[in-house]
Coordinates of C-alpha atoms and ligand atoms in Angstrom, one line a residue:
X145 CA -259.3 -28.6 45.3
X146 CA -260.7 -27.0 42.2
X147 CA -264.0 -27.4 40.5
X148 CA -263.4 -29.5 37.4
X149 CA -266.9 -30.2 36.1
X150 CA -270.5 -29.5 37.0
X151 CA -273.4 -31.8 35.9
X152 CA -277.1 -31.0 35.9
X153 CA -279.1 -34.2 35.5
X154 CA -282.9 -34.0 35.3
X155 CA -284.8 -36.9 36.9
X156 CA -288.4 -37.8 37.8
X157 CA -289.8 -39.9 40.7
X158 CA -293.6 -40.1 41.2
X159 CA -295.3 -39.4 44.5
X160 CA -297.6 -42.0 46.1
X161 CA -300.1 -39.2 46.5
X162 CA -300.1 -35.5 45.3
X163 CA -299.3 -32.8 47.8
X164 CA -301.9 -29.9 47.4
X165 CA -301.6 -26.4 48.7
X166 CA -302.8 -22.9 47.9
X167 CA -300.2 -22.0 45.3
X168 CA -300.0 -25.4 43.5
X169 CA -299.7 -29.1 43.7
X170 CA -297.0 -31.7 43.2
X171 CA -297.5 -35.1 41.7
X172 CA -293.9 -36.0 40.6
X173 CA -290.5 -35.0 42.0
X174 CA -289.2 -33.6 38.7
X175 CA -285.9 -32.4 40.2
X176 CA -282.4 -31.9 39.0
X177 CA -279.4 -33.7 40.5
X178 CA -276.3 -31.5 40.6
X179 CA -272.9 -33.2 40.7
X180 CA -269.8 -31.1 41.2
X181 CA -266.5 -32.9 40.4
X182 CA -263.2 -31.7 41.9
X183 CA -259.9 -31.9 40.0
X184 CA -258.8 -34.7 42.4
X185 CA -261.7 -36.9 41.4
X186 CA -264.2 -36.4 44.2
X187 CA -267.9 -35.7 43.6
X188 CA -270.3 -33.6 45.6
X189 CA -274.1 -33.8 45.1
X190 CA -277.3 -31.8 45.8
X191 CA -280.7 -31.6 44.3
X192 CA -282.6 -28.6 42.8
X193 CA -286.5 -28.8 43.0
X194 CA -288.1 -26.6 40.4
X195 CA -291.0 -24.6 41.8
X196 CA -292.4 -22.5 38.9
X197 CA -295.3 -21.2 41.0
X198 CA -292.9 -19.8 43.6
X199 CA -289.6 -18.9 41.8
X200 CA -290.4 -19.3 38.1
X201 CA -287.8 -22.0 37.6
X202 CA -288.5 -25.2 35.6
X203 CA -286.5 -28.5 35.4
X204 CA -285.4 -27.4 31.9
X205 CA -284.4 -23.8 33.0
X206 CA -282.3 -25.2 35.9
X207 CA -280.4 -27.5 33.6
X208 CA -279.9 -24.7 31.1
X209 CA -278.7 -22.1 33.5
X210 CA -276.2 -24.5 35.1
X211 CA -274.9 -26.0 31.9
X212 CA -274.8 -22.8 29.8
X213 CA -273.9 -20.1 32.4
X214 CA -272.8 -21.3 35.8
X215 CA -270.6 -24.3 34.9
X216 CA -268.4 -22.3 32.4
X217 CA -268.0 -19.5 35.0
X218 CA -267.0 -21.9 37.9
X219 CA -264.6 -24.3 36.3
X220 CA -261.2 -23.8 37.9
X221 CA -262.5 -22.0 41.0
X222 CA -261.3 -23.4 44.3
X223 CA -263.8 -25.2 46.5
X224 CA -262.8 -22.8 49.3
X225 CA -263.6 -19.7 47.2
X226 CA -267.3 -19.5 48.0
X227 CA -267.3 -15.7 47.7
X228 CA -266.0 -16.0 44.1
X229 CA -268.6 -18.7 43.3
X230 CA -271.4 -16.5 44.5
X231 CA -270.1 -13.3 42.9
X232 CA -270.0 -15.2 39.6
X233 CA -273.4 -16.8 39.9
X234 CA -275.0 -13.5 41.1
X235 CA -274.2 -12.0 37.7
X236 CA -277.3 -13.9 36.7
X237 CA -280.4 -12.7 38.6
X238 CA -283.1 -15.2 39.9
X239 CA -282.6 -19.0 39.6
X240 CA -282.5 -19.5 43.4
X241 CA -282.7 -23.3 43.5
X242 CA -280.1 -23.7 40.7
X243 CA -277.7 -21.5 42.6
X244 CA -278.5 -23.2 45.9
X245 CA -277.9 -26.7 44.6
X246 CA -274.5 -25.7 43.1
X247 CA -273.5 -24.1 46.4
X248 CA -274.5 -27.2 48.4
X249 CA -272.8 -29.7 46.0
X250 CA -269.6 -27.6 46.4
X251 CA -269.9 -27.8 50.2
X252 CA -270.4 -31.6 49.9
X253 CA -267.3 -32.1 47.8
X254 CA -265.3 -29.8 50.1
X255 CA -266.4 -31.9 53.1
X256 CA -265.5 -35.1 51.3
X257 CA -262.1 -33.6 50.4
X258 CA -261.4 -32.6 54.0
X259 CA -263.0 -35.8 55.4
X260 CA -265.3 -33.6 57.6
X261 CA -269.1 -33.5 57.6
X262 CA -270.9 -30.3 56.3
X263 CA -272.6 -30.1 59.7
X264 CA -269.3 -29.8 61.4
X265 CA -268.0 -27.3 58.8
X266 CA -271.0 -25.1 59.2
X267 CA -271.3 -25.0 63.0
X268 CA -271.4 -28.5 64.5
X269 CA -274.1 -27.7 67.1
X270 CA -275.9 -31.1 67.2
X271 CA -276.4 -34.2 65.1
X272 CA -280.2 -34.3 64.7
X273 CA -283.4 -32.3 64.4
X274 CA -287.0 -32.9 65.5
X275 CA -289.2 -33.3 62.5
X276 CA -292.4 -31.4 61.5
X277 CA -294.7 -33.0 58.9
X278 CA -296.6 -31.0 56.3
X279 CA -300.3 -32.0 55.8
X280 CA -301.7 -30.9 52.4
X281 CA -305.3 -30.2 51.3
X282 CA -307.7 -33.1 51.5
X283 CA -311.0 -33.9 53.2
X284 CA -310.8 -33.4 57.0
X285 CA -310.8 -37.2 57.7
X286 CA -308.0 -37.8 55.2
X287 CA -305.9 -35.1 56.7
X288 CA -306.5 -36.5 60.2
X289 CA -305.7 -40.0 59.1
X290 CA -302.4 -39.0 57.5
X291 CA -301.3 -37.1 60.6
X292 CA -302.2 -40.0 62.9
X293 CA -300.3 -42.4 60.6
X294 CA -297.2 -40.2 60.5
X295 CA -297.4 -39.8 64.3
X296 CA -297.8 -43.5 64.9
X297 CA -295.2 -44.7 62.4
X298 CA -292.5 -42.0 62.8
X299 CA -293.2 -40.5 66.2
X300 CA -293.8 -37.0 64.7
X301 CA -295.8 -34.7 66.9
X302 CA -295.4 -31.4 65.0
X303 CA -297.6 -30.7 62.0
X304 CA -297.8 -27.9 59.5
X305 CA -301.2 -27.6 58.0
X306 CA -301.6 -26.2 54.6
X307 CA -304.4 -23.5 54.5
X308 CA -305.4 -20.7 52.2
X309 CA -308.6 -22.2 50.7
X310 CA -311.9 -20.3 50.3
X311 CA -314.1 -20.0 52.2
X312 CA -311.7 -19.9 55.2
X313 CA -314.1 -22.2 57.1
X314 CA -312.7 -25.1 55.0
X315 CA -309.3 -24.7 56.7
X316 CA -310.7 -23.7 60.1
X317 CA -312.6 -26.9 60.1
X318 CA -309.6 -29.0 59.0
X319 CA -307.4 -27.5 61.8
X320 CA -310.1 -28.0 64.3
X321 CA -310.5 -31.7 63.2
X322 CA -306.8 -32.2 63.6
X323 CA -306.6 -30.6 67.0
X324 CA -309.6 -32.6 68.2
X325 CA -308.2 -35.9 66.9
X326 CA -304.6 -35.4 67.9
X327 CA -305.2 -33.8 71.3
X328 CA -303.3 -31.0 73.0
X329 CA -299.9 -32.6 73.0
X330 CA -299.1 -32.1 69.3
X331 CA -297.9 -28.8 67.9
X332 CA -300.0 -27.3 65.0
X333 CA -299.1 -24.4 62.8
X334 CA -300.4 -23.2 59.4
X335 CA -299.1 -22.2 56.0
X336 CA -301.3 -20.2 53.6
X337 CA -299.0 -20.0 50.6
X338 CA -300.5 -16.5 49.8
X339 CA -304.0 -17.9 49.5
X340 CA -305.9 -15.4 51.6
X341 CA -306.4 -11.6 51.7
X342 CA -305.4 -10.0 54.9
X343 CA -309.0 -9.7 56.1
X344 CA -309.7 -13.4 55.3
X345 CA -306.5 -14.3 57.2
X346 CA -307.4 -12.2 60.2
X347 CA -310.9 -13.8 60.3
X348 CA -309.4 -17.3 60.0
X349 CA -306.9 -16.7 62.8
X350 CA -309.7 -15.3 65.0
X351 CA -311.8 -18.4 64.3
X352 CA -308.9 -20.6 65.3
X353 CA -307.9 -18.6 68.4
X354 CA -308.6 -21.6 70.7
X355 CA -306.5 -24.1 68.6
X356 CA -303.1 -23.0 70.1
X357 CA -301.5 -22.5 66.7
X358 CA -297.8 -21.8 67.1
X359 CA -297.0 -20.1 63.8
X360 CA -298.9 -18.6 60.8
X361 CA -296.8 -18.7 57.6
X362 CA -297.3 -16.6 54.4
X363 CA -301.0 -16.2 54.7
X364 CA -301.2 -13.3 52.1
X365 CA -299.0 -12.3 49.1
X366 CA -295.9 -10.2 49.7
X367 CA -297.3 -7.4 47.7
X368 CA -300.1 -6.9 50.3
X369 CA -297.5 -4.7 52.0
X370 CA -299.8 -2.7 54.3
X371 CA -302.3 -5.5 54.6
X372 CA -299.6 -7.9 56.0
X373 CA -298.5 -5.2 58.4
X374 CA -302.0 -4.8 59.6
X375 CA -302.4 -8.6 59.9
X376 CA -299.4 -8.8 62.2
X377 CA -301.1 -6.2 64.5
X378 CA -304.3 -8.3 64.6
X379 CA -302.8 -11.6 65.9
X380 CA -300.7 -12.9 68.7
X381 CA -299.6 -15.9 66.5
X382 CA -296.1 -15.3 65.2
X383 CA -296.1 -14.7 61.4
X384 CA -293.5 -16.4 59.3
X385 CA -292.2 -15.0 56.0
X386 CA -291.3 -17.9 53.6
X387 CA -291.5 -17.2 49.8
X388 CA -291.6 -13.4 50.5
X389 CA -288.2 -13.6 52.2
X390 CA -285.9 -15.5 49.8
X391 CA -282.8 -13.3 50.0
X392 CA -281.1 -11.3 52.8
X393 CA -282.5 -8.1 51.3
X394 CA -286.1 -9.5 51.3
X395 CA -285.6 -10.7 54.9
X396 CA -284.7 -7.2 56.0
X397 CA -287.6 -5.7 54.1
X398 CA -290.2 -8.2 55.6
X399 CA -288.8 -7.8 59.2
X400 CA -288.2 -4.1 59.3
X401 CA -291.4 -3.4 57.4
X402 CA -293.3 -5.2 60.2
X403 CA -294.9 -7.7 57.7
X404 CA -293.5 -10.8 59.5
X405 CA -292.0 -11.7 62.8
X406 CA -290.2 -14.9 61.9
X407 CA -288.3 -16.3 58.9
X408 CA -288.4 -19.7 57.1
X409 CA -285.0 -20.8 55.9
X410 CA -284.9 -23.3 53.0
X411 CA -281.5 -24.7 51.9
X412 CA -283.2 -25.6 48.6
X413 CA -283.4 -21.9 47.7
X414 CA -280.5 -20.3 49.6
X415 CA -278.0 -23.3 49.8
X416 CA -275.7 -23.4 52.8
X417 CA -273.8 -20.2 52.2
X418 CA -276.8 -17.8 51.8
X419 CA -278.9 -19.7 54.4
X420 CA -276.1 -19.0 56.9
X421 CA -276.1 -15.3 56.1
X422 CA -279.9 -15.2 56.6
X423 CA -279.6 -17.2 59.8
X424 CA -277.0 -14.8 61.3
X425 CA -279.0 -11.8 60.1
X426 CA -282.0 -13.2 62.0
X427 CA -279.9 -14.0 65.0
X428 CA -278.5 -10.5 65.0
X429 CA -282.0 -9.0 64.9
X430 CA -283.4 -11.4 67.6
X431 CA -285.7 -13.1 65.2
X432 CA -286.6 -16.8 65.3
X433 CA -286.4 -19.1 62.3
X434 CA -287.9 -22.4 61.1
X435 CA -286.2 -24.8 58.7
X436 CA -288.7 -25.1 55.8
X437 CA -289.2 -27.7 53.1
X438 CA -289.3 -27.0 49.4
X439 CA -290.9 -30.4 48.9
X440 CA -287.5 -31.9 48.9
X441 CA -286.5 -35.5 48.1
X442 CA -284.1 -37.4 50.4
X443 CA -281.0 -35.6 49.1
X444 CA -282.6 -32.2 49.7
X445 CA -283.8 -33.3 53.1
X446 CA -280.3 -34.5 54.0
X447 CA -279.1 -31.0 53.1
X448 CA -281.7 -29.4 55.3
X449 CA -280.9 -31.5 58.3
X450 CA -277.2 -31.0 57.8
X451 CA -277.7 -27.3 57.9
X452 CA -280.4 -27.2 60.6
X453 CA -278.5 -29.4 63.0
X454 CA -275.3 -27.3 62.6
X455 CA -276.7 -24.3 64.3
X456 CA -278.3 -23.5 67.6
X457 CA -281.1 -21.4 66.4
X458 CA -282.2 -23.6 63.5
X459 CA -282.2 -26.8 65.7
X460 CA -284.3 -25.3 68.4
X461 CA -287.6 -25.9 66.5
X462 CA -288.7 -28.9 64.6
X463 CA -287.6 -28.7 60.9
X464 CA -289.9 -29.6 57.9
X465 CA -288.0 -32.8 56.9
X466 CA -290.6 -35.4 56.0
X467 CA -292.0 -34.7 52.5
X468 CA -289.9 -37.4 51.0
X469 CA -292.1 -40.0 52.8
X470 CA -294.7 -39.6 50.0
X471 CA -292.2 -40.4 47.2
X472 CA -292.3 -43.8 45.6
X473 CA -288.6 -44.1 45.6
X474 CA -285.4 -42.0 45.9
X475 CA -281.9 -41.8 44.5
X476 CA -279.9 -42.6 47.7
X477 CA -278.1 -45.8 48.4
X478 CA -279.4 -45.8 52.0
X479 CA -282.8 -44.3 52.7
X480 CA -283.2 -41.6 55.4
X481 CA -285.2 -42.8 58.4
X482 CA -287.3 -40.7 60.7
X483 CA -287.9 -42.4 64.1
X484 CA -288.9 -41.1 67.5
X485 CA -289.9 -37.9 65.7
X486 CA -286.3 -37.1 64.8
X487 CA -284.0 -37.2 61.8
X488 CA -280.3 -37.6 62.3
X489 CA -277.6 -36.1 60.2
X490 CA -276.0 -38.8 58.1
X491 CA -272.6 -39.8 59.4
X492 CA -269.7 -39.5 57.0
X493 CA -268.0 -36.6 55.2
X494 CA -269.9 -33.9 53.3
X495 CA -273.6 -34.3 53.4
X496 CA -273.1 -38.0 54.1
X497 CA -275.2 -39.5 51.3
X498 CA -274.4 -41.4 48.1
X499 CA -276.5 -41.6 44.9
X500 CA -277.2 -45.1 43.7
X501 CA -276.0 -45.3 40.1
X502 CA -278.7 -47.9 39.2
X503 CA -281.5 -45.7 40.5
X504 CA -280.2 -42.7 38.8
X505 CA -279.9 -44.6 35.5
X506 CA -283.6 -45.6 36.0
X507 CA -285.0 -42.2 36.9
X508 CA -282.9 -39.8 34.8
X509 CA -284.6 -38.2 31.9
X510 CA -281.6 -37.2 29.8
X511 CA -280.5 -40.7 28.5
Ligands
LIG831 MG1 -294.3 -22.1 53.1

């Protein structure tokens, strides 16, 4: 039950259409596949999505930090010694998605070793989540058509709309078009990716007061400390901290500082171990959470649903689990399927997915 080897394999799979949002855009899933081998020959997998505009990591930096620093520190550690794993990785600051993927691949190989699913190991609350779909920047009619297609094809009725453009009327118009076209029965919420000032955000929320938005995520930068606090006082829409709350300490600061009222948990940046700490921290403070998406592929999405379904609080809301629908292909032997607006946890031990060796050979960048 010891870690024998850790691989970090860069790969690239194009998107059918780019996803655009206030802090950047994504054309290709240029991710890193992490494989953790145990000394009895089992392999756990996870994927790390580099997001330089959010965390400063690149595909090359993730491969380098894992190969040069983490792997040598972790060889020989037991799969059960997660505290040791994190104590050693935490000697290096930053690198959240690299650390998260190593953590999740260790949980995967542990589950395979014990013949138990990660969802059961983590909490075993349920076996599925409702799915929320993210709609990126585009002309209003294109955003509406995408939401309608996703609703009609996959039964999804919860939509997160990317906002944060200037002037704010661009986004107010898009949200209004979506509400008008989709009717009152779908849930709509917004994510600004730090695109607005507090006054712009307050004005936009006032202009959308009749649209029944359920959440407003990261409308302004984390450094707008007093501005964000003021914004919370201006709106009745719950405000979600996402990229401003990526560690337990940041979660505490955002919540106790009054700059946010809910927290987005992303397994891509806090793995299973630290996500569970943040979840329990929120639970203890009486704060709701949403399972966010780091523009994950199918492997990352399988990790998100494995974690989200494991816990009562994370499975209460729809999780953001559908970005992989826009990828041209994926690495898994069996594709994930969203139907009836839900995504089920994959049966089987660990995370429950297997990487197709032919697909990996085709998309990997290091050979
Ligand atoms: Mg976000």
